[in-house]
Amino acid sequence: MRMQAYTVEQVAEMLSIGRDKVYFLLRTNQLKSIKIGKLRRITDRHLADFISSLEAIDEA
């Protein structure tokens, strides 16, 4: 299985939200990420977990 890691800008585009909103989600731990040196990356697993958490809130 191959895992993808995306930049903040890529995630913002994928979710159709602003870059600042992605940083807010990271800062508030609603969206997880990894650091590679000084670079912040969001994996496809992080995205899937974030979207699942939104669906769970929506269903409640």
XYZ file of N, CA, C and O in Angstrom:
240
model
N 0.843 -1.179 0.000
C 0.000 0.000 0.000
C 0.889 1.243 0.000
O 1.804 1.356 0.790
N 0.586 2.155 -0.880
C 1.376 3.373 -1.006
C 0.642 4.531 -0.333
O -0.529 4.777 -0.607
N 1.334 5.242 0.556
C 0.726 6.359 1.262
C 1.145 7.671 0.603
O 2.287 7.832 0.209
N 0.198 8.567 0.461
C 0.449 9.889 -0.097
C 0.595 10.888 1.043
O -0.052 10.757 2.068
N 1.432 11.892 0.833
C 1.590 12.988 1.791
C 1.447 14.294 1.018
O 2.116 14.487 0.001
N 0.561 15.149 1.490
C 0.214 16.374 0.779
C 0.673 17.611 1.531
O 0.766 17.604 2.763
N 0.893 18.681 0.788
C 1.203 19.970 1.397
C -0.086 20.609 1.901
O -1.189 20.198 1.523
N 0.069 21.632 2.728
C -1.089 22.378 3.215
C -1.867 22.954 2.031
O -3.096 22.903 1.995
N -1.162 23.479 1.050
C -1.805 24.066 -0.120
C -2.607 23.030 -0.897
O -3.719 23.302 -1.356
N -2.060 21.834 -1.053
C -2.769 20.774 -1.761
C -4.032 20.369 -1.022
O -5.084 20.166 -1.634
N -3.948 20.259 0.300
C -5.111 19.888 1.101
C -6.177 20.983 1.021
O -7.369 20.688 0.880
N -5.757 22.227 1.080
C -6.704 23.340 0.969
C -7.457 23.257 -0.352
O -8.684 23.410 -0.397
N -6.745 22.971 -1.421
C -7.377 22.855 -2.734
C -8.316 21.651 -2.790
O -9.428 21.731 -3.306
N -7.891 20.523 -2.229
C -8.709 19.311 -2.246
C -10.012 19.503 -1.472
O -11.058 18.989 -1.878
N -9.952 20.251 -0.371
C -11.129 20.458 0.463
C -11.892 21.734 0.100
O -12.911 22.030 0.704
N -11.370 22.468 -0.862
C -11.972 23.742 -1.289
C -12.121 24.718 -0.125
O -13.170 25.325 0.078
N -11.044 24.815 0.662
C -10.989 25.773 1.761
C -9.687 26.549 1.648
O -8.805 26.178 0.863
N -9.551 27.593 2.427
C -8.341 28.400 2.392
C -7.189 27.753 3.149
O -7.387 26.887 4.012
N -6.000 28.194 2.801
C -4.789 27.707 3.457
C -4.817 28.016 4.956
O -4.426 27.195 5.777
N -5.306 29.207 5.309
C -5.391 29.596 6.722
C -6.304 28.660 7.503
O -6.046 28.351 8.663
N -7.385 28.218 6.876
C -8.305 27.279 7.530
C -7.615 25.946 7.795
O -7.805 25.341 8.861
N -6.791 25.485 6.856
C -6.049 24.229 7.068
C -5.100 24.397 8.246
O -5.028 23.532 9.123
N -4.386 25.515 8.310
C -3.484 25.758 9.439
C -4.259 25.824 10.750
O -3.797 25.331 11.787
N -5.464 26.409 10.733
C -6.306 26.446 11.931
C -6.671 25.032 12.365
O -6.597 24.690 13.549
N -7.074 24.188 11.412
C -7.428 22.803 11.724
C -6.237 22.043 12.299
O -6.395 21.233 13.226
N -5.052 22.313 11.783
C -3.837 21.691 12.315
C -3.543 22.187 13.728
O -3.228 21.403 14.627
N -3.641 23.492 13.911
C -3.334 24.112 15.208
C -4.279 23.618 16.305
O -3.874 23.449 17.455
N -5.534 23.380 15.960
C -6.535 22.933 16.930
C -6.645 21.406 16.991
O -7.563 20.877 17.619
N -5.733 20.715 16.340
C -5.667 19.241 16.329
C -6.902 18.569 15.764
O -7.166 17.405 16.064
N -7.664 19.272 14.957
C -8.786 18.644 14.271
C -8.292 17.850 13.069
O -8.923 16.879 12.647
N -7.153 18.270 12.522
C -6.507 17.600 11.394
C -5.072 17.307 11.818
O -4.369 18.189 12.299
N -4.671 16.072 11.685
C -3.321 15.650 12.077
C -2.358 15.822 10.904
O -2.765 15.906 9.747
N -1.074 15.839 11.231
C -0.046 15.957 10.195
C 1.254 15.364 10.720
O 1.359 14.995 11.893
N 2.220 15.292 9.833
C 3.568 14.869 10.199
C 4.533 15.967 9.784
O 4.207 16.802 8.937
N 5.707 15.970 10.407
C 6.754 16.904 10.006
C 7.914 16.105 9.435
O 8.324 15.101 9.997
N 8.406 16.573 8.308
C 9.597 15.998 7.692
C 10.591 17.148 7.635
O 10.476 18.025 6.776
N 11.509 17.170 8.591
C 12.385 18.335 8.717
C 11.544 19.542 9.096
O 10.804 19.509 10.073
N 11.597 20.584 8.297
C 10.794 21.778 8.540
C 9.464 21.746 7.792
O 8.650 22.648 7.932
N 9.249 20.700 7.001
C 8.059 20.625 6.162
C 6.907 19.936 6.875
O 7.084 18.915 7.544
N 5.720 20.477 6.735
C 4.506 19.898 7.299
C 3.777 19.161 6.184
O 3.568 19.703 5.105
N 3.409 17.898 6.421
C 2.706 17.097 5.431
C 1.501 16.427 6.065
O 1.534 16.011 7.220
N 0.450 16.291 5.284
C -0.788 15.660 5.718
C -0.973 14.419 4.857
O -1.029 14.520 3.628
N -1.057 13.274 5.510
C -1.167 12.029 4.746
C -2.619 11.754 4.372
O -3.547 12.350 4.928
N -2.797 10.827 3.450
C -4.150 10.452 3.058
C -4.909 9.841 4.237
O -6.113 10.015 4.365
N -4.207 9.189 5.146
C -4.852 8.647 6.346
C -5.351 9.775 7.255
O -6.452 9.705 7.796
N -4.534 10.827 7.414
C -4.970 11.983 8.203
C -6.234 12.596 7.606
O -7.164 12.948 8.341
N -6.256 12.725 6.290
C -7.429 13.286 5.622
C -8.660 12.404 5.820
O -9.749 12.904 6.112
N -8.495 11.109 5.682
C -9.611 10.180 5.845
C -10.160 10.245 7.273
O -11.381 10.269 7.475
N -9.268 10.312 8.261
C -9.701 10.405 9.655
C -10.454 11.711 9.899
O -11.472 11.733 10.592
N -9.958 12.813 9.331
C -10.606 14.108 9.491
C -12.009 14.091 8.880
O -12.977 14.510 9.517
N -12.125 13.566 7.676
C -13.425 13.523 7.002
C -14.383 12.604 7.763
O -15.570 12.926 7.930
N -13.891 11.479 8.270
C -14.726 10.572 9.060
C -15.241 11.260 10.318
O -16.400 11.068 10.712
N -14.394 12.081 10.949
C -14.829 12.788 12.158
C -15.924 13.802 11.820
O -16.840 13.992 12.608
N -15.846 14.424 10.655
C -16.891 15.356 10.231
C -18.200 14.620 9.972
O -19.270 15.101 10.311
N -18.107 13.446 9.353
C -19.302 12.650 9.077
C -19.953 12.198 10.368
O -21.178 12.186 10.481
N -19.146 11.836 11.380
C -19.678 11.389 12.668
C -20.419 12.540 13.350
O -21.499 12.324 13.927
N -19.885 13.734 13.272
C -20.546 14.907 13.862
C -21.851 15.191 13.122
O -22.870 15.485 13.737
N -21.820 15.068 11.808
C -22.983 15.339 10.987
C -24.123 14.361 11.260
O -25.298 14.709 11.204
N -23.764 13.114 11.564
C -24.760 12.071 11.811
C -25.353 12.141 13.211
O -26.412 11.583 13.456
N -24.667 12.808 14.127
C -25.135 12.884 15.529
C -26.332 13.805 15.685
O -26.731 14.547 14.898
